[in-house]
Amino acid sequence: MADSTSATSPLARRGLMFILSSPSGAGKTTISRMLLAADGEIKLSVSVTTRPPRPGEIDGVHYHFVSDERFDAMVAEDDFYEWAPVFGYRYGTPKGHIRNALKDGQDFLFDIDWQGTQQLYQKDQQDVVRVFILPPSIKELRRRLESRAQDSDDVIDSRMERARGEISHWDAYDYVVINDDVDACFAKVAKILHAERMKRQRQTGLIPFVRELMS
Ligand code: 5GP
């Protein structure tokens, strides 16, 4: 029997674009890291930004850090799936090799905000899966923001204000997960990813497989 029609080998499937968004402090970065560590079939889409690197951030790993001029040139050359201004800097998702890799079954994880999600969804509805992570309460969100940095009260207030703005976009997502326990939240997100991979339309190997079953 040919490999493509063997029930013991994985069927060919189309990759998906898995978007995780949340207000900052809701745990999106932790969940993303857990997903990337646990699942060998998904990799992070590295965004391009005009923001300068923070201590410890590596060019090409956390972001592709570029100048304003370079970003302008990439916009002019239509190099982005989407881009958006956030906190005074610009961020964009480079098309790069994503399109071809999706055909080969590679999944991509996107850590982008609601604006980017909207644009990506408009460009490619069939491949996009949108997941929004909510904090269990506003009090807990504030506690998480306060505990993670030496930011002043003013900075924390402005982050809280922005978080409320982000939360208002919850209904533009396919799935919403409340992060009151990081392991439970991760388990739910992983289940969503696994179920989405099984969608009939994504399992491109089904047609030859079923043809073989019926012959
Ligand atoms: P940070 O500067 O803290 O790494 O990210 C700030 C915000 O920019 C986060 O909300 C993050 O989700 C968003 N962001 C990161 N990359 C992209 C991107 O490629 N496109 C869009 N639209 N937002 C992004």
mmCIF file of C-alpha atoms and ligand atoms in Angstrom:
data_model
loop_
_atom_site.group_PDB
_atom_site.id
_atom_site.type_symbol
_atom_site.label_atom_id
_atom_site.label_comp_id
_atom_site.label_asym_id
_atom_site.label_seq_id
_atom_site.Cartn_x
_atom_site.Cartn_y
_atom_site.Cartn_z
ATOM 1 C CA MET A 1 0.000 0.000 0.000
ATOM 2 C CA ALA A 2 1.283 3.493 -0.807
ATOM 3 C CA ASP A 3 2.339 5.622 2.170
ATOM 4 C CA SER A 4 -0.222 8.316 1.453
ATOM 5 C CA THR A 5 -3.040 5.843 1.921
ATOM 6 C CA SER A 6 -1.697 3.985 4.949
ATOM 7 C CA ALA A 7 -3.729 4.509 8.101
ATOM 8 C CA THR A 8 -0.546 4.155 10.191
ATOM 9 C CA SER A 9 1.264 7.104 8.578
ATOM 10 C CA PRO A 10 -0.081 10.627 9.108
ATOM 11 C CA LEU A 11 -2.251 11.897 6.292
ATOM 12 C CA ALA A 12 -1.112 14.974 4.423
ATOM 13 C CA ARG A 13 -2.679 18.125 5.777
ATOM 14 C CA ARG A 14 -2.561 21.856 5.232
ATOM 15 C CA GLY A 15 -0.899 23.903 7.974
ATOM 16 C CA LEU A 16 -2.766 26.536 9.931
ATOM 17 C CA MET A 17 -2.104 30.017 11.248
ATOM 18 C CA PHE A 18 -2.760 29.845 14.976
ATOM 19 C CA ILE A 19 -3.230 33.298 16.481
ATOM 20 C CA LEU A 20 -2.940 33.904 20.217
ATOM 21 C CA SER A 21 -3.958 37.370 21.411
ATOM 22 C CA SER A 22 -4.569 38.805 24.857
ATOM 23 C CA PRO A 23 -4.104 41.968 26.833
ATOM 24 C CA SER A 24 -0.528 42.102 28.151
ATOM 25 C CA GLY A 25 -0.317 40.342 31.508
ATOM 26 C CA ALA A 26 -2.929 37.709 30.660
ATOM 27 C CA GLY A 27 -0.296 35.026 30.083
ATOM 28 C CA LYS A 28 -0.148 34.795 26.295
ATOM 29 C CA THR A 29 3.653 34.710 26.149
ATOM 30 C CA THR A 30 3.847 31.869 28.686
ATOM 31 C CA ILE A 31 1.210 29.860 26.825
ATOM 32 C CA SER A 32 3.008 30.481 23.497
ATOM 33 C CA ARG A 33 6.305 29.237 24.943
ATOM 34 C CA MET A 34 4.639 26.123 26.379
ATOM 35 C CA LEU A 35 2.997 25.361 23.048
ATOM 36 C CA LEU A 36 6.229 25.761 21.087
ATOM 37 C CA ALA A 37 8.098 23.546 23.554
ATOM 38 C CA ALA A 38 5.439 20.815 23.591
ATOM 39 C CA ASP A 39 4.505 20.664 19.924
ATOM 40 C CA GLY A 40 7.033 19.984 17.173
ATOM 41 C CA GLU A 41 4.645 20.784 14.323
ATOM 42 C CA ILE A 42 4.147 24.471 15.070
ATOM 43 C CA LYS A 43 6.688 27.254 14.876
ATOM 44 C CA LEU A 44 6.613 30.910 15.755
ATOM 45 C CA SER A 45 6.107 33.461 13.030
ATOM 46 C CA VAL A 46 8.784 36.049 13.814
ATOM 47 C CA SER A 47 7.432 39.578 13.346
ATOM 48 C CA VAL A 48 9.284 42.609 12.034
ATOM 49 C CA THR A 49 9.340 45.683 14.289
ATOM 50 C CA THR A 50 10.738 49.201 14.421
ATOM 51 C CA ARG A 51 10.899 48.935 18.239
ATOM 52 C CA PRO A 52 14.460 48.720 19.605
ATOM 53 C CA PRO A 53 15.395 45.371 21.177
ATOM 54 C CA ARG A 54 14.896 44.962 24.948
ATOM 55 C CA PRO A 55 17.735 43.450 26.993
ATOM 56 C CA GLY A 56 18.028 39.754 26.146
ATOM 57 C CA GLU A 57 16.057 39.961 22.900
ATOM 58 C CA ILE A 58 17.782 38.450 19.881
ATOM 59 C CA ASP A 59 17.368 39.684 16.311
ATOM 60 C CA GLY A 60 15.709 37.000 14.192
ATOM 61 C CA VAL A 61 14.502 35.062 17.257
ATOM 62 C CA HIS A 62 12.163 37.409 19.128
ATOM 63 C CA TYR A 63 11.711 39.884 16.296
ATOM 64 C CA HIS A 64 13.437 41.080 13.160
ATOM 65 C CA PHE A 65 14.468 44.539 14.354
ATOM 66 C CA VAL A 66 14.529 47.067 11.498
ATOM 67 C CA SER A 67 14.808 50.815 10.945
ATOM 68 C CA ASP A 68 11.838 53.003 9.984
ATOM 69 C CA GLU A 69 13.249 53.275 6.459
ATOM 70 C CA ARG A 70 13.514 49.510 6.082
ATOM 71 C CA PHE A 71 9.958 49.074 7.360
ATOM 72 C CA ASP A 72 8.713 51.689 4.836
ATOM 73 C CA ALA A 73 10.468 49.785 2.055
ATOM 74 C CA MET A 74 8.882 46.491 3.135
ATOM 75 C CA VAL A 75 5.427 48.107 3.144
ATOM 76 C CA ALA A 76 6.080 49.520 -0.340
ATOM 77 C CA GLU A 77 7.213 46.095 -1.586
ATOM 78 C CA ASP A 78 4.067 44.441 -0.168
ATOM 79 C CA ASP A 79 6.201 42.200 2.038
ATOM 80 C CA PHE A 80 3.647 42.054 4.892
ATOM 81 C CA TYR A 81 0.562 39.961 5.473
ATOM 82 C CA GLU A 82 -0.449 42.670 7.910
ATOM 83 C CA TRP A 83 1.120 45.422 9.945
ATOM 84 C CA ALA A 84 -0.048 47.777 12.695
ATOM 85 C CA PRO A 85 1.234 50.579 14.923
ATOM 86 C CA VAL A 86 1.414 49.530 18.595
ATOM 87 C CA PHE A 87 2.777 51.695 21.448
ATOM 88 C CA GLY A 88 4.317 54.154 18.951
ATOM 89 C CA TYR A 89 6.246 51.532 16.963
ATOM 90 C CA ARG A 90 5.265 49.471 13.932
ATOM 91 C CA TYR A 91 4.932 45.699 13.892
ATOM 92 C CA GLY A 92 4.301 43.451 10.891
ATOM 93 C CA THR A 93 4.012 39.828 9.834
ATOM 94 C CA PRO A 94 6.350 39.127 6.916
ATOM 95 C CA LYS A 95 4.906 36.892 4.197
ATOM 96 C CA GLY A 96 8.300 35.242 3.766
ATOM 97 C CA HIS A 97 7.967 31.534 3.303
ATOM 98 C CA ILE A 98 4.663 31.178 5.190
ATOM 99 C CA ARG A 99 2.467 30.582 2.162
ATOM 100 C CA ASN A 100 4.503 27.686 0.780
ATOM 101 C CA ALA A 101 5.120 26.157 4.199
ATOM 102 C CA LEU A 102 1.360 26.038 4.912
ATOM 103 C CA LYS A 103 0.926 23.862 1.836
ATOM 104 C CA ASP A 104 3.522 21.462 3.263
ATOM 105 C CA GLY A 105 1.619 21.132 6.556
ATOM 106 C CA GLN A 106 3.689 23.528 8.669
ATOM 107 C CA ASP A 107 1.673 25.345 11.371
ATOM 108 C CA PHE A 108 2.576 28.849 12.520
ATOM 109 C CA LEU A 109 1.940 30.522 15.856
ATOM 110 C CA PHE A 110 1.229 34.258 15.824
ATOM 111 C CA ASP A 111 1.542 36.421 18.903
ATOM 112 C CA ILE A 112 -0.203 39.494 17.498
ATOM 113 C CA ASP A 113 -2.783 42.035 18.619
ATOM 114 C CA TRP A 114 -6.416 42.356 17.511
ATOM 115 C CA GLN A 115 -5.592 44.700 14.617
ATOM 116 C CA GLY A 116 -3.159 42.221 13.109
ATOM 117 C CA THR A 117 -5.603 39.384 13.702
ATOM 118 C CA GLN A 118 -8.318 41.212 11.807
ATOM 119 C CA GLN A 119 -6.052 41.889 8.844
ATOM 120 C CA LEU A 120 -4.669 38.357 8.731
ATOM 121 C CA TYR A 121 -8.178 36.930 8.870
ATOM 122 C CA GLN A 122 -9.320 39.155 6.011
ATOM 123 C CA LYS A 123 -6.415 37.914 3.870
ATOM 124 C CA ASP A 124 -6.703 34.209 4.631
ATOM 125 C CA GLN A 125 -9.847 33.020 6.417
ATOM 126 C CA GLN A 126 -9.413 29.326 5.702
ATOM 127 C CA ASP A 127 -6.013 28.991 7.406
ATOM 128 C CA VAL A 128 -6.538 31.274 10.398
ATOM 129 C CA VAL A 129 -7.585 30.074 13.885
ATOM 130 C CA ARG A 130 -8.089 32.911 16.391
ATOM 131 C CA VAL A 131 -7.710 32.339 20.130
ATOM 132 C CA PHE A 132 -8.124 35.054 22.747
ATOM 133 C CA ILE A 133 -6.832 34.688 26.305
ATOM 134 C CA LEU A 134 -8.562 36.583 29.104
ATOM 135 C CA PRO A 135 -7.320 37.218 32.643
ATOM 136 C CA PRO A 136 -9.553 35.834 35.424
ATOM 137 C CA SER A 137 -10.214 39.371 36.755
ATOM 138 C CA ILE A 138 -9.082 42.975 36.367
ATOM 139 C CA LYS A 139 -7.612 42.818 39.877
ATOM 140 C CA GLU A 140 -5.483 39.818 38.947
ATOM 141 C CA LEU A 141 -4.373 41.475 35.690
ATOM 142 C CA ARG A 142 -3.178 44.515 37.646
ATOM 143 C CA ARG A 143 -1.384 42.261 40.128
ATOM 144 C CA ARG A 144 0.404 40.452 37.285
ATOM 145 C CA LEU A 145 1.438 43.721 35.619
ATOM 146 C CA GLU A 146 2.696 45.101 38.944
ATOM 147 C CA SER A 147 4.643 41.976 39.821
ATOM 148 C CA ARG A 148 6.469 41.640 36.550
ATOM 149 C CA ALA A 149 8.216 44.987 36.192
ATOM 150 C CA GLN A 150 9.575 47.946 38.037
ATOM 151 C CA ASP A 151 7.193 50.171 36.077
ATOM 152 C CA SER A 152 5.794 53.302 37.703
ATOM 153 C CA ASP A 153 2.103 53.555 38.639
ATOM 154 C CA ASP A 154 1.549 55.811 35.617
ATOM 155 C CA VAL A 155 2.966 53.198 33.246
ATOM 156 C CA ILE A 156 0.886 50.473 34.895
ATOM 157 C CA ASP A 157 -2.235 52.652 34.644
ATOM 158 C CA SER A 158 -1.638 53.186 30.938
ATOM 159 C CA ARG A 159 -1.051 49.442 30.408
ATOM 160 C CA MET A 160 -4.308 48.744 32.266
ATOM 161 C CA GLU A 161 -6.096 51.238 30.048
ATOM 162 C CA ARG A 162 -4.711 49.573 26.949
ATOM 163 C CA ALA A 163 -5.636 46.144 28.359
ATOM 164 C CA ARG A 164 -9.266 47.220 28.691
ATOM 165 C CA GLY A 165 -9.179 48.337 25.049
ATOM 166 C CA GLU A 166 -7.760 44.956 23.983
ATOM 167 C CA ILE A 167 -10.363 43.033 25.991
ATOM 168 C CA SER A 168 -13.146 44.844 24.140
ATOM 169 C CA HIS A 169 -12.164 42.894 20.993
ATOM 170 C CA TRP A 170 -12.805 39.467 22.561
ATOM 171 C CA ASP A 171 -15.774 38.791 20.278
ATOM 172 C CA ALA A 172 -13.671 38.880 17.100
ATOM 173 C CA TYR A 173 -12.071 35.531 18.026
ATOM 174 C CA ASP A 174 -13.071 31.911 17.364
ATOM 175 C CA TYR A 175 -12.112 30.734 20.862
ATOM 176 C CA VAL A 176 -11.824 32.501 24.211
ATOM 177 C CA VAL A 177 -9.921 30.912 27.094
ATOM 178 C CA ILE A 178 -9.778 32.328 30.637
ATOM 179 C CA ASN A 179 -6.337 31.973 32.157
ATOM 180 C CA ASP A 180 -6.900 31.398 35.858
ATOM 181 C CA ASP A 181 -4.489 28.468 35.940
ATOM 182 C CA VAL A 182 -1.642 28.409 33.427
ATOM 183 C CA ASP A 183 -1.492 24.597 33.041
ATOM 184 C CA ALA A 184 -5.249 24.295 32.557
ATOM 185 C CA CYS A 185 -5.213 27.190 30.094
ATOM 186 C CA PHE A 186 -2.352 25.607 28.141
ATOM 187 C CA ALA A 187 -4.192 22.254 28.016
ATOM 188 C CA LYS A 188 -7.267 23.967 26.544
ATOM 189 C CA VAL A 189 -5.232 25.857 23.950
ATOM 190 C CA ALA A 190 -3.420 22.632 22.933
ATOM 191 C CA LYS A 191 -6.775 20.868 22.515
ATOM 192 C CA ILE A 192 -8.030 23.646 20.259
ATOM 193 C CA LEU A 193 -4.906 23.293 18.099
ATOM 194 C CA HIS A 194 -5.284 19.506 17.857
ATOM 195 C CA ALA A 195 -8.976 19.689 16.993
ATOM 196 C CA GLU A 196 -8.404 22.351 14.338
ATOM 197 C CA ARG A 197 -5.783 20.145 12.681
ATOM 198 C CA MET A 198 -8.398 17.427 12.302
ATOM 199 C CA LYS A 199 -10.834 19.623 10.367
ATOM 200 C CA ARG A 200 -11.830 17.835 7.195
ATOM 201 C CA GLN A 201 -10.845 20.713 4.898
ATOM 202 C CA ARG A 202 -7.310 20.746 6.345
ATOM 203 C CA GLN A 203 -6.770 17.013 5.885
ATOM 204 C CA THR A 204 -5.767 17.151 2.245
ATOM 205 C CA GLY A 205 -4.692 13.494 2.341
ATOM 206 C CA LEU A 206 -8.241 12.322 2.990
ATOM 207 C CA ILE A 207 -9.301 12.243 -0.650
ATOM 208 C CA PRO A 208 -6.735 9.609 -1.770
ATOM 209 C CA PHE A 209 -7.163 7.766 1.542
ATOM 210 C CA VAL A 210 -10.933 7.454 1.223
ATOM 211 C CA ARG A 211 -10.640 6.631 -2.479
ATOM 212 C CA GLU A 212 -8.402 3.721 -1.512
ATOM 213 C CA LEU A 213 -10.858 2.608 1.211
ATOM 214 C CA MET A 214 -13.679 2.551 -1.304
ATOM 215 C CA SER A 215 -11.884 0.878 -4.143
HETATM 216 P P1 5GP B 1 6.025 43.967 22.442
HETATM 217 O O1 5GP B 1 6.686 45.237 21.975
HETATM 218 O O2 5GP B 1 5.671 44.013 23.894
HETATM 219 O O3 5GP B 1 6.847 42.751 22.079
HETATM 220 O O4 5GP B 1 4.638 43.807 21.643
HETATM 221 C C1 5GP B 1 3.675 44.798 21.694
HETATM 222 C C2 5GP B 1 2.424 44.330 20.982
HETATM 223 O O5 5GP B 1 2.644 44.177 19.582
HETATM 224 C C3 5GP B 1 1.849 42.992 21.469
HETATM 225 O O6 5GP B 1 0.468 43.192 21.767
HETATM 226 C C4 5GP B 1 1.997 42.080 20.296
HETATM 227 O O7 5GP B 1 0.925 41.137 20.249
HETATM 228 C C5 5GP B 1 1.941 43.040 19.123
HETATM 229 N N1 5GP B 1 2.597 42.480 17.932
HETATM 230 C C6 5GP B 1 3.752 41.789 17.872
HETATM 231 N N2 5GP B 1 4.041 41.430 16.612
HETATM 232 C C7 5GP B 1 3.023 41.893 15.839
HETATM 233 C C8 5GP B 1 2.737 41.815 14.431
HETATM 234 O O8 5GP B 1 3.465 41.259 13.621
HETATM 235 N N3 5GP B 1 1.585 42.417 14.027
HETATM 236 C C9 5GP B 1 0.735 43.032 14.890
HETATM 237 N N4 5GP B 1 -0.355 43.572 14.389
HETATM 238 N N5 5GP B 1 0.967 43.121 16.224
HETATM 239 C C10 5GP B 1 2.095 42.559 16.694
#
